[in-house]
Structures are given as structure tokens and as C-alpha cells.
């Protein structure tokens, strides 16, 4: 039985991964040790088959080295610190990771097996050991448009995103709630209908967003009653790092011979969970809309094609619908007035599931099949 070490099980991605692994009885295949950066030596709170009852030290290279597989959702700082030390110490096991740190390294594979299982299997044959989950928004877009990528129908894409607070982690999600409470506690009166004074209420809300006591430690700005059109760090070319990831990672996932340009604007919005994206897709040629629909529908079992009507869209093409599910709704599919090769689409997906935990969980199964 392979020895599996899990780090980061307490975070957003980690909790979702644990739920999925327990639901699928994955732990029966492994001897698991849960490691921690903050609760070393304490009792392991995750009651699963074949697991070490005590939490290991996530910074102890000798302990980590005993594992056949390390799976981490702890974050980039942890990976940056521990991965090089562990490899230098002679660790020959597999490293599966949710963080972006290693994604673009030559000897790392970005894993999204419904699109690139062939790439993953080739890497295993070549004895590669680092398998890294892709950026959440990129993975969700690729699953949504898998059929168009497979048929090599795409010339380029622009993607305008609407990304949830949970994309930043547990503390960001909590801060969004606190921001909302900070405002609503002060402006929602006992009068059920404040419409007659709504402009005065709106002024109060605006002032509260710049109140020194307004909670902003994690986002650095108000997200509640606002939106933030910058995610991750600044690059010299004017893109945010999140925007850069779309083209860089998608092309690495596909290992495509011809690069597909992908660019757009990434925006944080005050949804709790699920990332959405409005896509403009330039097709290489005019493809009838029913053929496009079939390509999208037939690519994978998780895509849910939503007919382009108002009622279906409002019911199924929302974070409310997609949250907590592996389903990837794709809708608003129509040819644009720009011309017959310009396609409009909108997609939503749970960025903690297909955008993070699920590709890692499936990689464990690919390793079991070897
Ligand atoms: P997170 O919720 O901040 O958790 C990361 C670690 O923070 C936990 O494992 C925990 O480690 C520690 N922590 C400290 N205070 C905590 C608290 N109050 N609640 C929970 N954990 C706390 O981060 P995440 O969003 O899961 O992201 C983990 C990695 O996945 C990152 O590299 C991220 O970029 C990547 N990722 C995230 C998403 C997403 O949508 N969130 C999507 C794709 C990829 P200890 O138990 O050791 O203290």
C-alpha cells in the first residue's frame, strides 16, 4: 500500500478534497499521514481508514521523505520552501500540488486529465514526478470548452472573469462575510422597505466602505458592495498574473503545437464560491451553432449545456447552481454580431472542485493504475 502524506487539508481546497476523498472511499488505497504546519503532534481529526492518528510535522524533511506520494494544498510559500529541500534530500516520490509555484517548471506537468491524460501518461513513462493542478479559472474554462479545444476549432479567446471570494482562501471568505455584516448592521433598519430613502442609504454604504474600522486585512479593499478588477500580482506588460496564467497554462496543459492566444481581465466579485467567465471565442472557421453545441456537450460528462434562454440561464448558469457540484454549466452560446466566426459563451464552475481538488484526487487514481 502506498504511503500518502497530505498537507493543507484544513484550508479551503483541502477541506473540499477531504470531502471528495471520503465520499469516494479513496483512503482505503493508501496508508495516510496528515501533516500540519500549525498543529504538529496533535491528534489527527480526520477519521479515515489506514491513517496515522497523530499529525506529522509538515516542515520535517525526514518525515516527509518516508512518503511515496506527497499531496499538498497548503499554498505556494510552503511549496517554495519545502519542495526544493525535499528533492535535494533525495525524495523520489510523487509531489501533487494545488499551488502555482511549480506549474510552469519544465519537469512539472499541469494535470487536467479529461483534457491531457495523454500528456500525464507520457510524463509518467519519462519518470517525471511533479504533477501540479492548474489555475482554477483556466481548468474550468478548459473543461467547459474541451470539445472546441479537441477539434482544434479555436483561433483565440478573450475571457472576462467573475471570481469568488473563496478563490483567496478561507480567511478571504470569512472577511467577505464580515464586510457585509459591517455594512448591513448599520444600514438595514427595522423598516422593511427603505426604497424612498435609498440614495441616502447608498451614501451611507459608500462612506462605510472607507471607514477605518471596515475589515479589509485580507483583500486590502472592500469586496462587499464593490468589485476588484485585479487578482494576483502586477506584471510589467500590464496584465495581472492571474490574466497571464490563462494563456500560459492552457497551452502547457494541451502541449499544443500551435499556441492559442488567450487573454482578458480577471475580476474578483462578492460571490462566496464558484468562478464565472464571459468568453469571446474566435473560431478558425464558421461552424454551425448546432455543431458547436454537440462538440461542447459530447466532450466530457461534467459539461451541462444550458440553452440560450433567459429562464434556463437564470436557473442553471449561476454560482448558486454550480456551487458544490462537479457540473460545469456552459451557456449564452451564440454567434456574435461581430461576424460568423465570433462565438459568445458564459461558463460557471466550482473552483474548489474541478478548479482545485478534483484534478489532484484523480491524479492519485492515475498513480494507482500504474
Ligand atoms: P487556505 O484556505 O488559506 O488554506 C491554506 C492553509 O492555511 C491551511 O491548510 C492551514 O494550514 C492554514 N490556515 C491558517 N488559518 C486557517 C483558517 N482559519 N482556516 C483554514 N486554514 C487555515 O488556502 P486554499 O484556498 O485552500 O489554497 C491552497 C492552495 O490551493 C493555494 O496554493 C492556492 O493558490 C491553491 N488554489 C486555491 C483555489 C481556491 O479557489 N481557493 C483554487 C485553486 C488552487 P495549517 O493547518 O497547516 O495551519
Short mmCIF file of N, CA, C and O and ligand atoms in Angstrom, two decimals, residues 7-15 35-39 73-76 97-100 103 134-136 166-171 275 351-352 355-356, ligand 1:
data_model
loop_
_atom_site.label_atom_id
_atom_site.label_comp_id
_atom_site.label_asym_id
_atom_site.label_seq_id
_atom_site.Cartn_x
_atom_site.Cartn_y
_atom_site.Cartn_z
N UNK A 7 -0.82 17.49 3.07
CA UNK A 7 -0.58 18.77 3.75
C UNK A 7 -1.62 19.75 3.21
O UNK A 7 -1.90 19.76 2.01
N UNK A 8 -2.18 20.58 4.11
CA UNK A 8 -3.13 21.61 3.65
C UNK A 8 -4.57 21.16 3.69
O UNK A 8 -5.44 21.79 3.08
N UNK A 9 -4.86 20.10 4.44
CA UNK A 9 -6.21 19.53 4.50
C UNK A 9 -7.19 20.44 5.24
O UNK A 9 -8.38 20.28 5.15
N UNK A 10 -6.68 21.44 5.98
CA UNK A 10 -7.54 22.31 6.79
C UNK A 10 -8.02 23.54 5.99
O UNK A 10 -8.94 24.24 6.39
N UNK A 11 -7.39 23.81 4.87
CA UNK A 11 -7.74 25.01 4.08
C UNK A 11 -8.99 24.76 3.23
O UNK A 11 -9.62 23.71 3.31
N UNK A 12 -9.31 25.75 2.41
CA UNK A 12 -10.49 25.67 1.54
C UNK A 12 -10.41 24.47 0.61
O UNK A 12 -11.29 23.64 0.56
N UNK A 13 -9.31 24.42 -0.15
CA UNK A 13 -9.14 23.35 -1.13
C UNK A 13 -9.02 22.01 -0.40
O UNK A 13 -9.64 21.01 -0.79
N UNK A 14 -8.26 22.03 0.68
CA UNK A 14 -8.03 20.80 1.44
C UNK A 14 -9.33 20.21 1.98
O UNK A 14 -9.55 19.00 1.90
N UNK A 15 -10.18 21.05 2.51
CA UNK A 15 -11.45 20.54 3.07
C UNK A 15 -12.32 19.90 1.99
O UNK A 15 -12.93 18.86 2.19
N UNK A 35 -0.21 15.89 7.63
CA UNK A 35 0.83 16.77 8.17
C UNK A 35 0.22 18.15 8.41
O UNK A 35 -0.76 18.52 7.78
N UNK A 36 0.85 18.89 9.32
CA UNK A 36 0.36 20.25 9.59
C UNK A 36 1.53 21.21 9.78
O UNK A 36 2.63 20.79 10.18
N UNK A 37 1.28 22.47 9.49
CA UNK A 37 2.30 23.49 9.78
C UNK A 37 2.00 24.15 11.12
O UNK A 37 2.82 24.89 11.63
N UNK A 38 0.80 23.91 11.68
CA UNK A 38 0.41 24.66 12.88
C UNK A 38 -0.06 23.78 14.03
O UNK A 38 -0.21 24.26 15.13
N UNK A 39 -0.32 22.48 13.77
CA UNK A 39 -0.86 21.62 14.85
C UNK A 39 -0.05 20.33 14.99
O UNK A 39 -0.61 19.25 15.23
N UNK A 73 -2.06 20.99 -0.52
CA UNK A 73 -2.92 22.14 -0.86
C UNK A 73 -2.64 23.22 0.18
O UNK A 73 -3.54 23.93 0.61
N UNK A 74 -1.37 23.31 0.59
CA UNK A 74 -1.01 24.23 1.68
C UNK A 74 -0.75 25.65 1.17
O UNK A 74 -0.93 26.61 1.89
N UNK A 75 -0.31 25.74 -0.10
CA UNK A 75 -0.07 27.08 -0.64
C UNK A 75 1.34 27.21 -1.18
O UNK A 75 2.22 26.39 -0.91
N UNK A 76 1.55 28.29 -1.95
CA UNK A 76 2.80 28.49 -2.67
C UNK A 76 4.01 28.69 -1.77
O UNK A 76 5.11 28.22 -2.10
N UNK A 97 0.31 18.89 -6.25
CA UNK A 97 0.25 20.19 -5.58
C UNK A 97 -0.86 21.07 -6.19
O UNK A 97 -1.06 21.07 -7.41
N UNK A 98 -1.55 21.84 -5.33
CA UNK A 98 -2.56 22.79 -5.83
C UNK A 98 -1.96 24.17 -6.10
O UNK A 98 -2.59 24.99 -6.78
N UNK A 99 -0.78 24.44 -5.58
CA UNK A 99 -0.21 25.79 -5.69
C UNK A 99 0.41 26.03 -7.06
O UNK A 99 0.78 25.08 -7.77
N UNK A 100 0.56 27.30 -7.41
CA UNK A 100 1.05 27.62 -8.77
C UNK A 100 2.58 27.55 -8.87
O UNK A 100 3.10 27.51 -9.99
N UNK A 103 4.09 25.12 -11.44
CA UNK A 103 3.33 24.80 -12.66
C UNK A 103 4.12 24.95 -13.97
O UNK A 103 4.03 24.11 -14.84
N UNK A 134 -3.88 22.90 -12.18
CA UNK A 134 -3.83 24.18 -12.91
C UNK A 134 -4.54 25.29 -12.14
O UNK A 134 -5.23 25.04 -11.14
N UNK A 135 -4.40 26.49 -12.63
CA UNK A 135 -5.16 27.62 -12.09
C UNK A 135 -6.65 27.30 -12.22
O UNK A 135 -7.09 26.75 -13.24
N UNK A 136 -7.41 27.66 -11.20
CA UNK A 136 -8.82 27.26 -11.15
C UNK A 136 -9.61 27.76 -12.36
O UNK A 136 -10.37 27.01 -13.00
N UNK A 166 -13.83 32.97 -2.28
CA UNK A 166 -13.13 31.77 -1.80
C UNK A 166 -11.88 31.46 -2.62
O UNK A 166 -11.05 30.66 -2.18
N UNK A 167 -11.73 32.08 -3.78
CA UNK A 167 -10.51 31.92 -4.56
C UNK A 167 -9.29 32.36 -3.77
O UNK A 167 -8.17 31.92 -4.01
N UNK A 168 -9.49 33.22 -2.78
CA UNK A 168 -8.37 33.69 -1.97
C UNK A 168 -8.11 32.82 -0.75
O UNK A 168 -7.11 33.00 -0.07
N UNK A 169 -9.02 31.89 -0.43
CA UNK A 169 -8.83 31.01 0.72
C UNK A 169 -9.82 31.30 1.83
O UNK A 169 -10.66 32.21 1.73
N UNK A 170 -9.71 30.50 2.90
CA UNK A 170 -10.70 30.53 4.00
C UNK A 170 -10.83 31.92 4.63
O UNK A 170 -11.93 32.39 4.91
N UNK A 171 -9.67 32.58 4.83
CA UNK A 171 -9.74 33.86 5.54
C UNK A 171 -10.41 34.94 4.69
O UNK A 171 -11.08 35.83 5.21
N UNK A 275 -16.27 30.29 -9.80
CA UNK A 275 -15.78 31.31 -10.72
C UNK A 275 -16.61 31.25 -12.01
O UNK A 275 -16.90 30.16 -12.52
N UNK A 351 -14.75 26.36 -8.32
CA UNK A 351 -13.29 26.43 -8.44
C UNK A 351 -12.59 25.64 -7.36
O UNK A 351 -11.39 25.40 -7.44
N UNK A 352 -13.33 25.21 -6.33
CA UNK A 352 -12.71 24.38 -5.31
C UNK A 352 -12.75 22.91 -5.71
O UNK A 352 -11.91 22.12 -5.30
N UNK A 355 -11.84 23.14 -10.13
CA UNK A 355 -10.77 24.13 -10.22
C UNK A 355 -9.59 23.84 -9.31
O UNK A 355 -8.57 24.53 -9.39
N UNK A 356 -9.71 22.85 -8.42
CA UNK A 356 -8.60 22.61 -7.49
C UNK A 356 -8.52 21.16 -7.03
O UNK A 356 -7.59 20.43 -7.38
P1 LIG B 1 -6.34 28.40 2.67
O1 LIG B 1 -7.81 28.18 2.82
O2 LIG B 1 -5.78 29.71 3.08
O3 LIG B 1 -5.58 27.23 3.46
C1 LIG B 1 -4.17 27.04 3.42
C2 LIG B 1 -3.63 26.69 4.83
O4 LIG B 1 -3.76 27.82 5.69
C3 LIG B 1 -4.38 25.60 5.58
O5 LIG B 1 -4.00 24.33 5.13
C4 LIG B 1 -3.97 25.86 7.03
O6 LIG B 1 -2.73 25.22 7.29
C5 LIG B 1 -3.73 27.37 7.05
N1 LIG B 1 -4.75 28.14 7.80
C6 LIG B 1 -4.48 29.18 8.61
N2 LIG B 1 -5.60 29.71 9.12
C7 LIG B 1 -6.63 29.00 8.64
C8 LIG B 1 -8.04 29.04 8.81
N3 LIG B 1 -8.62 29.98 9.57
N4 LIG B 1 -8.81 28.13 8.17
C9 LIG B 1 -8.26 27.20 7.37
N5 LIG B 1 -6.93 27.11 7.18
C10 LIG B 1 -6.10 27.99 7.80
O7 LIG B 1 -5.89 28.20 1.16
P2 LIG B 1 -6.68 27.50 -0.09
O8 LIG B 1 -7.61 28.44 -0.70
O9 LIG B 1 -7.15 26.15 0.32
O10 LIG B 1 -5.49 27.35 -1.13
C11 LIG B 1 -4.46 26.37 -1.01
C12 LIG B 1 -3.65 26.32 -2.30
O11 LIG B 1 -4.51 25.95 -3.38
C13 LIG B 1 -3.03 27.68 -2.71
O12 LIG B 1 -1.80 27.45 -3.29
C14 LIG B 1 -4.00 28.21 -3.74
O13 LIG B 1 -3.38 29.09 -4.64
C15 LIG B 1 -4.42 26.92 -4.42
N6 LIG B 1 -5.74 27.01 -5.06
C16 LIG B 1 -6.77 27.59 -4.41
C17 LIG B 1 -8.00 27.67 -5.02
C18 LIG B 1 -9.18 28.34 -4.36
O14 LIG B 1 -10.19 28.54 -5.04
N7 LIG B 1 -9.12 28.66 -3.09
C19 LIG B 1 -8.18 27.14 -6.32
C20 LIG B 1 -7.09 26.53 -6.95
C21 LIG B 1 -5.88 26.46 -6.31
P3 LIG B 1 -2.34 24.51 8.69
O15 LIG B 1 -3.46 23.57 9.03
O16 LIG B 1 -1.06 23.81 8.41
O17 LIG B 1 -2.25 25.64 9.66
#
